Coordinates of C-alpha atoms in Angstrom, one line a residue:
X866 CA 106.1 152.9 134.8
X867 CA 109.7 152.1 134.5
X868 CA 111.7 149.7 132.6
X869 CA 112.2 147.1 135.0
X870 CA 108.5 147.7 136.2
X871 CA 107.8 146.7 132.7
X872 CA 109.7 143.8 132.3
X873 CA 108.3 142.0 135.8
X874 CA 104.8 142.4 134.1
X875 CA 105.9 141.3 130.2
X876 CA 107.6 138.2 132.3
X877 CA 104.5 137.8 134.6
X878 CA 102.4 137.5 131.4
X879 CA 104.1 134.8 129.9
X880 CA 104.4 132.9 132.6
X881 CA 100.5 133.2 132.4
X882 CA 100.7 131.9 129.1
X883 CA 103.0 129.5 129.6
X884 CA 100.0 127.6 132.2
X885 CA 97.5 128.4 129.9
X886 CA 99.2 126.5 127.4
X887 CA 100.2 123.8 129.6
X888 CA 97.0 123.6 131.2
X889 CA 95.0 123.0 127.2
X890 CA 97.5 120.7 126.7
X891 CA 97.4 118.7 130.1
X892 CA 93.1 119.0 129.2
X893 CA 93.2 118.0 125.6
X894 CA 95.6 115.0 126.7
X895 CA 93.4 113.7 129.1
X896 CA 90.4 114.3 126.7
X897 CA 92.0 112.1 124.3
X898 CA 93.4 109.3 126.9
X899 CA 90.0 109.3 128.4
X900 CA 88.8 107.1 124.5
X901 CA 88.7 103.5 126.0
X902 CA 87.6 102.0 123.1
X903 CA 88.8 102.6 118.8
X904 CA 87.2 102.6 115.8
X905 CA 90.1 100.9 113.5
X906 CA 91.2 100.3 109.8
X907 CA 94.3 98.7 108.0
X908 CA 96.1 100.8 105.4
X909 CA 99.0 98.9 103.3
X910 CA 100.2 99.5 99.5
X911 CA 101.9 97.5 96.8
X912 CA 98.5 97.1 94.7
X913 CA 97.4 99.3 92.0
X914 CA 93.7 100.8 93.8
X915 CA 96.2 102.0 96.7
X916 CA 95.5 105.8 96.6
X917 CA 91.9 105.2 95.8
X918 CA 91.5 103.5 99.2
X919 CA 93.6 105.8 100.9
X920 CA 91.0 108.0 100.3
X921 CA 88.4 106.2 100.8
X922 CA 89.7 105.2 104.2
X923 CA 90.1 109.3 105.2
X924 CA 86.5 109.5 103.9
X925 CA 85.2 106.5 106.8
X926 CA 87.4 108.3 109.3
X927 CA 86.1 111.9 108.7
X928 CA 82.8 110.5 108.3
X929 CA 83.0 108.8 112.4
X930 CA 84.6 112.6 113.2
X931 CA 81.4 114.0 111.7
X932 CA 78.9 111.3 114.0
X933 CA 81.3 112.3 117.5
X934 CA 81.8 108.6 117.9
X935 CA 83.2 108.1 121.6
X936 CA 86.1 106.3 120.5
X937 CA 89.7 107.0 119.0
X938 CA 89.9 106.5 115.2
X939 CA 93.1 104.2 114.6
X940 CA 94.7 103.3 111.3
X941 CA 97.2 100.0 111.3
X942 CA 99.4 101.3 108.7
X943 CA 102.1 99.4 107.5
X944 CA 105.5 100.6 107.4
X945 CA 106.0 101.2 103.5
X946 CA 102.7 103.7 103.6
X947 CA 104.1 107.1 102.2
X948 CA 104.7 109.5 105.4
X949 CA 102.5 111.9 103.8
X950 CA 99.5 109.8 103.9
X951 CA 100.3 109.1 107.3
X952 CA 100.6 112.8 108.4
X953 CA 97.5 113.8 106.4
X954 CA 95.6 111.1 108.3
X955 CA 97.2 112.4 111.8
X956 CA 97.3 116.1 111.3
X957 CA 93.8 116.6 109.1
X958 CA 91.7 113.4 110.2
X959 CA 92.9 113.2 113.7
X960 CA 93.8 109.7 113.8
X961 CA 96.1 107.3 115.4
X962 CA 98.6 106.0 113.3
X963 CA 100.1 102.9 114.1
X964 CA 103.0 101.5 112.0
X965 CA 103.7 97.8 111.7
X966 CA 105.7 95.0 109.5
X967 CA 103.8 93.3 106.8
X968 CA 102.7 90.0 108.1
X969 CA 103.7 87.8 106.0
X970 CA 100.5 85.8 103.8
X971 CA 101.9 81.6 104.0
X972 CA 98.8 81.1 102.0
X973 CA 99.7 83.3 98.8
X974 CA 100.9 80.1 96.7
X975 CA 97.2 78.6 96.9
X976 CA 95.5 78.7 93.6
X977 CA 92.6 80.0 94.2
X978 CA 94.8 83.5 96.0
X979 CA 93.4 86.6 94.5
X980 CA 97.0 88.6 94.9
X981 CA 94.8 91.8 95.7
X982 CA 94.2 90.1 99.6
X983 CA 97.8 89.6 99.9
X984 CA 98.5 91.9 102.7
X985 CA 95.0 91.4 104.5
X986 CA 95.8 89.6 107.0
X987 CA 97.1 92.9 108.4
X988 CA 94.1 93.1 110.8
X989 CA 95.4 90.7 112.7
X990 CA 97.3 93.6 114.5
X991 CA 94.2 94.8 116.0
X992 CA 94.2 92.3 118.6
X993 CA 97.3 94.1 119.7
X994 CA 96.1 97.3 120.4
X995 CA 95.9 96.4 123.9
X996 CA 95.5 99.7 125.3
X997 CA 91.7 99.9 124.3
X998 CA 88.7 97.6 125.6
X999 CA 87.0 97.2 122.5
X1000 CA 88.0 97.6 119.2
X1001 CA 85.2 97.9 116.0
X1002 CA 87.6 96.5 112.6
X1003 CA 86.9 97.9 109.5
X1004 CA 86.9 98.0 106.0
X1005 CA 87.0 101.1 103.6
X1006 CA 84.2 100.5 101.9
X1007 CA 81.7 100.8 104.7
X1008 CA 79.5 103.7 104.6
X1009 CA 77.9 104.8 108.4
X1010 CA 74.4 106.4 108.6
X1011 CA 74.7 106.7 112.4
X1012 CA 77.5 106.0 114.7
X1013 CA 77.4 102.4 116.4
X1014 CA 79.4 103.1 119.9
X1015 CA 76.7 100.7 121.2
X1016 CA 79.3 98.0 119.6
X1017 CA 81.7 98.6 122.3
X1018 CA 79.4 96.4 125.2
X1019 CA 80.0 93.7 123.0
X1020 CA 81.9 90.4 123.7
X1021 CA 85.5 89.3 123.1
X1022 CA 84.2 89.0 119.2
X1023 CA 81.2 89.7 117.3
X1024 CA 80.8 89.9 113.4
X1025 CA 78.0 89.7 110.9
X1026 CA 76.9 86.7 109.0
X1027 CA 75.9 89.1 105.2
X1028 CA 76.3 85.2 103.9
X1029 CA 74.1 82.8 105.5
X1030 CA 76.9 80.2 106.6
X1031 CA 79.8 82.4 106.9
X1032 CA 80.3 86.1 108.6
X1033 CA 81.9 88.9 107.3
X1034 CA 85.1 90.8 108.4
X1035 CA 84.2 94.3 107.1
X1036 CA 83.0 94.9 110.6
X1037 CA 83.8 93.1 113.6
X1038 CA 84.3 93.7 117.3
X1039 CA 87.1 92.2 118.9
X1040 CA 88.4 92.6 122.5
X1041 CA 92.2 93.4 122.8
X1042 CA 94.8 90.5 123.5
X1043 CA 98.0 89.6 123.0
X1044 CA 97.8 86.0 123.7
X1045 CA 95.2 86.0 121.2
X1046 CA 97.3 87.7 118.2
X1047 CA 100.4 85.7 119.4
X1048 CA 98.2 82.6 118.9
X1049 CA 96.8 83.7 115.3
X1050 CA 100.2 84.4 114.3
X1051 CA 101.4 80.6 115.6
X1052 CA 98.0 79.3 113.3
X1053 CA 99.8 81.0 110.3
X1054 CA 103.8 79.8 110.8
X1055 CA 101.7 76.3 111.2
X1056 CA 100.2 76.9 108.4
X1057 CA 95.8 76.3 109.5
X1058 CA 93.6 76.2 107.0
X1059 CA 92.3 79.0 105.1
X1060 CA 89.8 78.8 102.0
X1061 CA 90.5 81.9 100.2
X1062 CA 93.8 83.1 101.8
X1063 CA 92.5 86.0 103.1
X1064 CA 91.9 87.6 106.3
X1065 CA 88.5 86.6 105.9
X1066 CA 88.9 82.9 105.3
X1067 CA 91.7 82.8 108.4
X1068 CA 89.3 84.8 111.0
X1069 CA 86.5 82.5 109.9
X1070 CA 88.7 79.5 110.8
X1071 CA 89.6 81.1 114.2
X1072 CA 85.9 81.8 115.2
X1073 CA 84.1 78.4 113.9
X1074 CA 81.1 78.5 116.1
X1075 CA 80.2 82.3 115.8
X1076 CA 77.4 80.9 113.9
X1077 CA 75.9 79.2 116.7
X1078 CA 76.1 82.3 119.1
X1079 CA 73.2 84.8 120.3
X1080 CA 72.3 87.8 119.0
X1081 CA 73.7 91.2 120.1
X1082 CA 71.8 93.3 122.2
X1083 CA 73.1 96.1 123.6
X1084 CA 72.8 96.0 127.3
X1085 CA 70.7 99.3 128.9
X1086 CA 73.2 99.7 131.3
X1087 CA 76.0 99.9 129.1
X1088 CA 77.9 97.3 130.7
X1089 CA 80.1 95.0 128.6
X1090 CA 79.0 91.4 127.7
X1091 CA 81.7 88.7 128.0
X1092 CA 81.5 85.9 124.8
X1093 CA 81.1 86.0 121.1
X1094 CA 77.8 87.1 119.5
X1095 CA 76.4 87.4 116.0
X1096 CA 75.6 91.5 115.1
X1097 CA 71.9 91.9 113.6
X1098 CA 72.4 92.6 110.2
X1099 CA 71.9 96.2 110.3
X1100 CA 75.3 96.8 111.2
X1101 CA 76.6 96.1 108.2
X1102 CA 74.4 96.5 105.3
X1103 CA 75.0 94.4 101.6
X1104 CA 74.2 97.1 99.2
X1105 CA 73.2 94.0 96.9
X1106 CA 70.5 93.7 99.1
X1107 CA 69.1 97.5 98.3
X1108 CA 69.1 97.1 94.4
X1109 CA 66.7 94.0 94.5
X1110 CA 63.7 96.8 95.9
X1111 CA 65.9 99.9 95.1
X1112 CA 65.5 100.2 99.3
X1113 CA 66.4 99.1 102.9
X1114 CA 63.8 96.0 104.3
X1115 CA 66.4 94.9 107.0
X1116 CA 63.9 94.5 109.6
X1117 CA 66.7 93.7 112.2
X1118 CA 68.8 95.7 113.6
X1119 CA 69.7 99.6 113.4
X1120 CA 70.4 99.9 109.9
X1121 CA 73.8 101.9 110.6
X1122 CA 76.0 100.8 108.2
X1123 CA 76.3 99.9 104.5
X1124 CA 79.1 97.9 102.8
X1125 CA 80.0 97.3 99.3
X1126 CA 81.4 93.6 98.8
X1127 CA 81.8 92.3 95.7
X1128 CA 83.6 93.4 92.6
X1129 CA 86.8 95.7 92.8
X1130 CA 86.1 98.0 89.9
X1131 CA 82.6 98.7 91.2
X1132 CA 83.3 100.1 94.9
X1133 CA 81.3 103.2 95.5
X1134 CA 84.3 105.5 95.5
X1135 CA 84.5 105.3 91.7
X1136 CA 83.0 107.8 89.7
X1137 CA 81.8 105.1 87.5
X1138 CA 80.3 102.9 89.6
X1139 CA 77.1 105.7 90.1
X1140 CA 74.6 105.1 88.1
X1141 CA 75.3 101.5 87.5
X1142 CA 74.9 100.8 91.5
X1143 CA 72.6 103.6 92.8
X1144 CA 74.3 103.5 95.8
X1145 CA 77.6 105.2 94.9
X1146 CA 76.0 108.6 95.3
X1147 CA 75.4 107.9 98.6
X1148 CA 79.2 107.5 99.6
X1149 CA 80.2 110.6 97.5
X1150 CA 77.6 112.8 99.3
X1151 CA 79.6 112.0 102.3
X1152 CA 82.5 112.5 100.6
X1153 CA 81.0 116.2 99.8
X1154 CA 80.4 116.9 103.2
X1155 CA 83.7 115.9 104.4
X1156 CA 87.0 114.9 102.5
X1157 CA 85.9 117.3 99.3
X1158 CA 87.2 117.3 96.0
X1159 CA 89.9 120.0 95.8
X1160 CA 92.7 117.0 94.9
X1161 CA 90.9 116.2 91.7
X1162 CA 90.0 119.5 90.5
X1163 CA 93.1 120.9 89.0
X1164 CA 93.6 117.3 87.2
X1165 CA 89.7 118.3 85.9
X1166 CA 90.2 121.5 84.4
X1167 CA 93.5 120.5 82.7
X1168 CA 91.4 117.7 81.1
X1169 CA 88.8 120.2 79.9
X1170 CA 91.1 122.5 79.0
X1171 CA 93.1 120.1 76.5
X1172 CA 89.6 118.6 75.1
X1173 CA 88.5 122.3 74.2
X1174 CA 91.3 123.1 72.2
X1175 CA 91.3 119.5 70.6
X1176 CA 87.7 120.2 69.2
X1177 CA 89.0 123.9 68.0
X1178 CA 92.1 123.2 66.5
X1179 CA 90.0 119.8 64.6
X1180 CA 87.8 122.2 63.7
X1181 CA 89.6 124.9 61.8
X1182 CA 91.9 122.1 60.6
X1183 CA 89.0 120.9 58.5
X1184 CA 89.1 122.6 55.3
X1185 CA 92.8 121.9 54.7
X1186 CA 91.7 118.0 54.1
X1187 CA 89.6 118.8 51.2
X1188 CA 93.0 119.5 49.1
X1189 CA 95.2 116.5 49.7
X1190 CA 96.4 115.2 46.4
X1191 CA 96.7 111.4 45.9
X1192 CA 97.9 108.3 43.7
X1193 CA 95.3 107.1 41.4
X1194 CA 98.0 105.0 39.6
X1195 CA 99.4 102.9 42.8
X1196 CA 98.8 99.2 42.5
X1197 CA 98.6 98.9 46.4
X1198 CA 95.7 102.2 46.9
X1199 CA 93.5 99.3 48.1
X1200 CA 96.2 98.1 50.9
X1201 CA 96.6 101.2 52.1
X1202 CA 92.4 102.4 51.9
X1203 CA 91.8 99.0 54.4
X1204 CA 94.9 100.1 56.9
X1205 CA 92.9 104.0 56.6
X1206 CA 89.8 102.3 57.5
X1207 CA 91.4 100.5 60.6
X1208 CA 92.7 103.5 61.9
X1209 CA 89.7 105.2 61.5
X1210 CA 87.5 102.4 63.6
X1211 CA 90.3 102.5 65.8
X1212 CA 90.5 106.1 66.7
X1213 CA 86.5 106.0 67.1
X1214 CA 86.8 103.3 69.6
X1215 CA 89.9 104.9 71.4
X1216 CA 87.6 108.2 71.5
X1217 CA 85.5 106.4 73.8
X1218 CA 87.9 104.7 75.6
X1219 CA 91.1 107.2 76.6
X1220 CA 89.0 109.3 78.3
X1221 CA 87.8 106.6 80.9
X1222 CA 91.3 106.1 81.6
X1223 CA 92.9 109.4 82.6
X1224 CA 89.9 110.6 84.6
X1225 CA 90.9 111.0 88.2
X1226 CA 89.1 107.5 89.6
X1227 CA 87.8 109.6 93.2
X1228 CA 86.0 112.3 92.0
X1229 CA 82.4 113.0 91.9
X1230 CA 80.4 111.0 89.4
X1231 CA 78.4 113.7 88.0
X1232 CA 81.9 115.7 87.3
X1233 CA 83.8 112.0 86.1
X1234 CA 80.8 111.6 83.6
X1235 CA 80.3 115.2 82.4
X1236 CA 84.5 115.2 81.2
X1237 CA 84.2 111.7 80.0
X1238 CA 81.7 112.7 77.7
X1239 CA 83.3 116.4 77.1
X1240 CA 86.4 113.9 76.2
X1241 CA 84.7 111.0 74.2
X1242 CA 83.2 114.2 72.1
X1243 CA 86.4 116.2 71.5
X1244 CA 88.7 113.1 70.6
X1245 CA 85.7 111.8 68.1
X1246 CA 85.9 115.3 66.7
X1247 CA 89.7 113.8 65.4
X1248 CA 88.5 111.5 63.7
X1249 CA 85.6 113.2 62.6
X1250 CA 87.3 116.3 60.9
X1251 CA 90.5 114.1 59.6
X1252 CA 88.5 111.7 57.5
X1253 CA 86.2 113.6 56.7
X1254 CA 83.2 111.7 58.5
X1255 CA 79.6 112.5 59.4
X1256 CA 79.1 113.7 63.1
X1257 CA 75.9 112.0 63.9
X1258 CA 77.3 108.4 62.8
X1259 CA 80.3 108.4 65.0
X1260 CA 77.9 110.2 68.0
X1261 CA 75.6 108.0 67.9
X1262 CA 77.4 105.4 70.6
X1263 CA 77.8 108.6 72.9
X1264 CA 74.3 109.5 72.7
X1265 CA 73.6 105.8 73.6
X1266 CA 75.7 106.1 76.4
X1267 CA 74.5 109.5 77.5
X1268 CA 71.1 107.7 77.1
X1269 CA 72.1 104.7 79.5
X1270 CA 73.0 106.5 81.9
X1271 CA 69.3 108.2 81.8
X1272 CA 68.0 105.6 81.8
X1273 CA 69.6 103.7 84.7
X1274 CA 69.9 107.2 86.8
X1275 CA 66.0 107.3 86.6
X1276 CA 64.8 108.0 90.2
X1277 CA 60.9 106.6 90.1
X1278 CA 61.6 102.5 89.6
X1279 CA 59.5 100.6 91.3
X1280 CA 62.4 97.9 92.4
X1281 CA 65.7 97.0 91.0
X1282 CA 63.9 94.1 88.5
X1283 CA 61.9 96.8 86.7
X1284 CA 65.4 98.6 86.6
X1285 CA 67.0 95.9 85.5
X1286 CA 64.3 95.1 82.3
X1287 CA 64.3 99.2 81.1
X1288 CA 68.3 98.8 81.1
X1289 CA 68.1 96.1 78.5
X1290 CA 64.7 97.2 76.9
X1291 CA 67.0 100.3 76.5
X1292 CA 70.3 98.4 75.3
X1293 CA 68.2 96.0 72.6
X1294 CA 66.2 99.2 71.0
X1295 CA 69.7 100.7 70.7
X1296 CA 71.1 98.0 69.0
X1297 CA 69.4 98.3 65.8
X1298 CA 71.3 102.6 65.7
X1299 CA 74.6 101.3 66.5
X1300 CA 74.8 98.7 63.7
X1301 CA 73.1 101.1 61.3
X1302 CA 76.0 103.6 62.3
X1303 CA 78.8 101.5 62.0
X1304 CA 77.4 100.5 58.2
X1305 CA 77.1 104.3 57.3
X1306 CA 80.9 104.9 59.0
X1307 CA 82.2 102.5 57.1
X1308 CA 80.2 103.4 54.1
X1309 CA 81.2 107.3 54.4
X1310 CA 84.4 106.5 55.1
X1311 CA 84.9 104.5 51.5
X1312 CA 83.5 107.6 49.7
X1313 CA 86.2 109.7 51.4
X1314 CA 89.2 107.2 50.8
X1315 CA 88.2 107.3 47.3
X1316 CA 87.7 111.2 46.9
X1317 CA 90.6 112.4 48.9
X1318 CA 94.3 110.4 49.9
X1319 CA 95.9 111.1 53.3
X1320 CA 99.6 110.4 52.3
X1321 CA 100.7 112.1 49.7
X1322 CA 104.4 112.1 48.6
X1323 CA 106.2 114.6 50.4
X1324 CA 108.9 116.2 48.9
X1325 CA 108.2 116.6 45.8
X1326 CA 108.7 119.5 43.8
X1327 CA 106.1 119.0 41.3
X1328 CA 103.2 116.4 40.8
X1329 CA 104.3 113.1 39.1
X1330 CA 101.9 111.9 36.2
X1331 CA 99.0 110.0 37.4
X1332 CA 98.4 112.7 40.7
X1333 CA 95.2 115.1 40.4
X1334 CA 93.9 118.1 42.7
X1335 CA 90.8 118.1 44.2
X1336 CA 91.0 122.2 43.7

């Protein structure tokens, strides 16, 4: 074969490519325009949680990918969200990003504002997302069992009413319009009324009769209803409503989706939160099987790896307190014994505390426990070897904790009251230690003041009269 013979068929092949490519492309485009409907979330920052629900937000959206919802996953981002958030969620989560302006909250002055809702009101951008039929709004903090595309035959709106008088706007399904949001957005310059300054306080407002409205049933057909219509609570789940029995009794609905109102600090994406609320497990088992944990770990071992050589280099350091000198003659030994004692309580209580701090908030509770406790152990270990304390003593509030956490992990409750009672049966028996263990601290920790001195007068070249060696 000659050379030109060779090119023609090296040109031939890529124009083969070439249609191939384009023909993947054209195929994959029309596989994606073909999504009539969007599963959507609002993404802002300027609060202090904002990574933690950044990833708690890729965790919701990875977990619809996993249920092959028939629907596009859409996050209303605003414009000050860090473009490498916004490519992670495009690139690895395969969502839409949309990027908006701040809508600004006229209700933030009002004194009952919690300054955490300030930028909620965001969702109202989802009634511009015109392109789609139906769009299901969400919150981070909603956990799916099973995918819910039957939401899309829904009405113009339809929520669910978690409070008896009042629905909630973790979930809601809205129809697309942009006389709607320009007429939301005329309700705020005007000023309506809003009880809590929120998004939820405002949509409430908007949709005063939802109340009043039937029940949702998915039509067999799969035609779209026109209207508003309450959801059947099992579309959106209180997780308060599990720890009363320790299990689902929603007998309406298709019990497809948890949420997790209520305090902040407690949301199931917190390492801490599991085994107070049993539920938290639940959220990071899908986090497991999606997201993963690999942006913690490093922070992990470095933590472990610091904590290991705090308890060795206490430890060898040990000895070399035995042979402090000290001042028998100073008139103010006693001042300076009571400001050793504080620091000693302190550091005990800081051993404890420190570590809760610098864990990474997202990871896996079994891994945010095990190094809080690895932590709590090595710093006590400070204190333990420098003034020359008793190990059980100071160990006995982390064995307490390591024994609430038993005791509220315990699988076999009968329902969350019986739960409830063993968690302060537990907590009044362990009283009685902890006092008994502060007593013998304090008590040990005289002894050691009197026997030993931790500030000796550096400098000198030989002892001044009054000074004696403990060797």
């Amino acid at each position: 074969m000659g050379r030109r013979e060779m090119f023609k068929v090296v040109g031939f092949l890529r124009i083969l490519l070439l249609l191939f490519a384009h023909v993947h492309e054209t195929t994959a485009l029309e596989e994606r325009e073909k999504h009539r409907n969007a599963y959507a979330t609002i993404m802002y920052v300027g609060t202090t949680r904002d990574y933690d629900f950044y990833v708690a937000t890729r965790v919701m959206l990875r977990s619809l990918a996993e249920l092959d919802v028939d629907a596009d996953l859409v996050v209303i981002a605003s414009l000050d969200v860090p473009l490498r958030w916004v490519r992670a969620l495009e690139q690895e989560d395969g969502a839409k990003v949309v990027r908006v302006e701040n809508l600004d909250n006229p209700y933030k002055d009002q004194s009952n504002f919690d300054r955490r809702f300030k930028l909620t009101l965001n969702k109202l951008y989802a009634w511009r997302l015109v392109e789609y039929d139906r769009v299901i709004m969400l919150d981070a903090d909603n956990l799916f069992l099973q995918k819910t595309d039957e939401l899309f035959q829904c009405g113009q709106f339809c929520a669910v009413f978690i409070n008896p008088c009042i629905f909630h706007t973790g979930l809601f399904v809205l129809q697309p319009s942009m006389e709607v949001f320009k007429d939301m957005v005329h309700d705020l310059e005007i000023g309506r009324e809003n009880p809590d300054g929120a998004d939820q306080g405002f949509i409430c407002g908007y949709f005063p009769n939802l109340l009043d409205r039937p029940l949702f049933h998915p039509p067999p057909n799969g035609t779209k209803l026109d209207g508003t219509f309450r959801l059947p609570l099992g579309y959106q789940m209180d997780a308060t409503y599990y720890y009363l029995r320790l299990r689902w009794s929603v007998p309406c609905g298709p019990n497809s989706v948890i949420t997790f109102p209520g305090a902040p600090w407690l949301k199931p994406w917190y390492w801490w939160s599991w085994p107070v609320l049993p539920l938290g497990i639940s959220w990071h088992e899908q986090r497991r099987q999606t997201l993963g944990y690999a942006a913690e770990i490093p922070a992990i071992l470095i933590q472990f790896a610091i904590y290991v050589g705090i308890i060795t280099m206490t430890r060898l350091a040990r000895p070399s307190f035995s042979k402090i000198c000290y001042r028998r003659s100073e008139k103010n030994i006693s001042f300076i014994q009571t400001g050793l004692k504080v620091i000693a309580v302190w550091s005990i209580l800081a051993s404890y505390v420190v570590p809760f701090f610098i864990i990474p908030h997202t990871v896996h509770p079994l891994i945010g426990w095990t190094i809080y406790l690895f932590g709590s152990f090595g710093l006590c270990s400070i204190a333990i070897n420098a003034f020359l304390l008793p190990m059980l003593p100071v160990l006995v509030l982390w064995l307490g904790i390591f024994g609430s956490l038993l005791v509220m992990a315990f699988p076999w409750y009968s329902d969350g009251v019986v739960r409830a009672l063993a968690v302060f049966g537990y907590a009044f028996c362990a009283a009685p230690f902890a006092w008994v263990a502060m007593v013998k601290i304090m008590a040990c920790l005289q002894v050691s003041l009197e026997r030993e001195a931790f500030f000796p007068k550096l400098g000198e070249s030989s002892p001044p009269p009054g000074f004696n060696k403990l060797y």
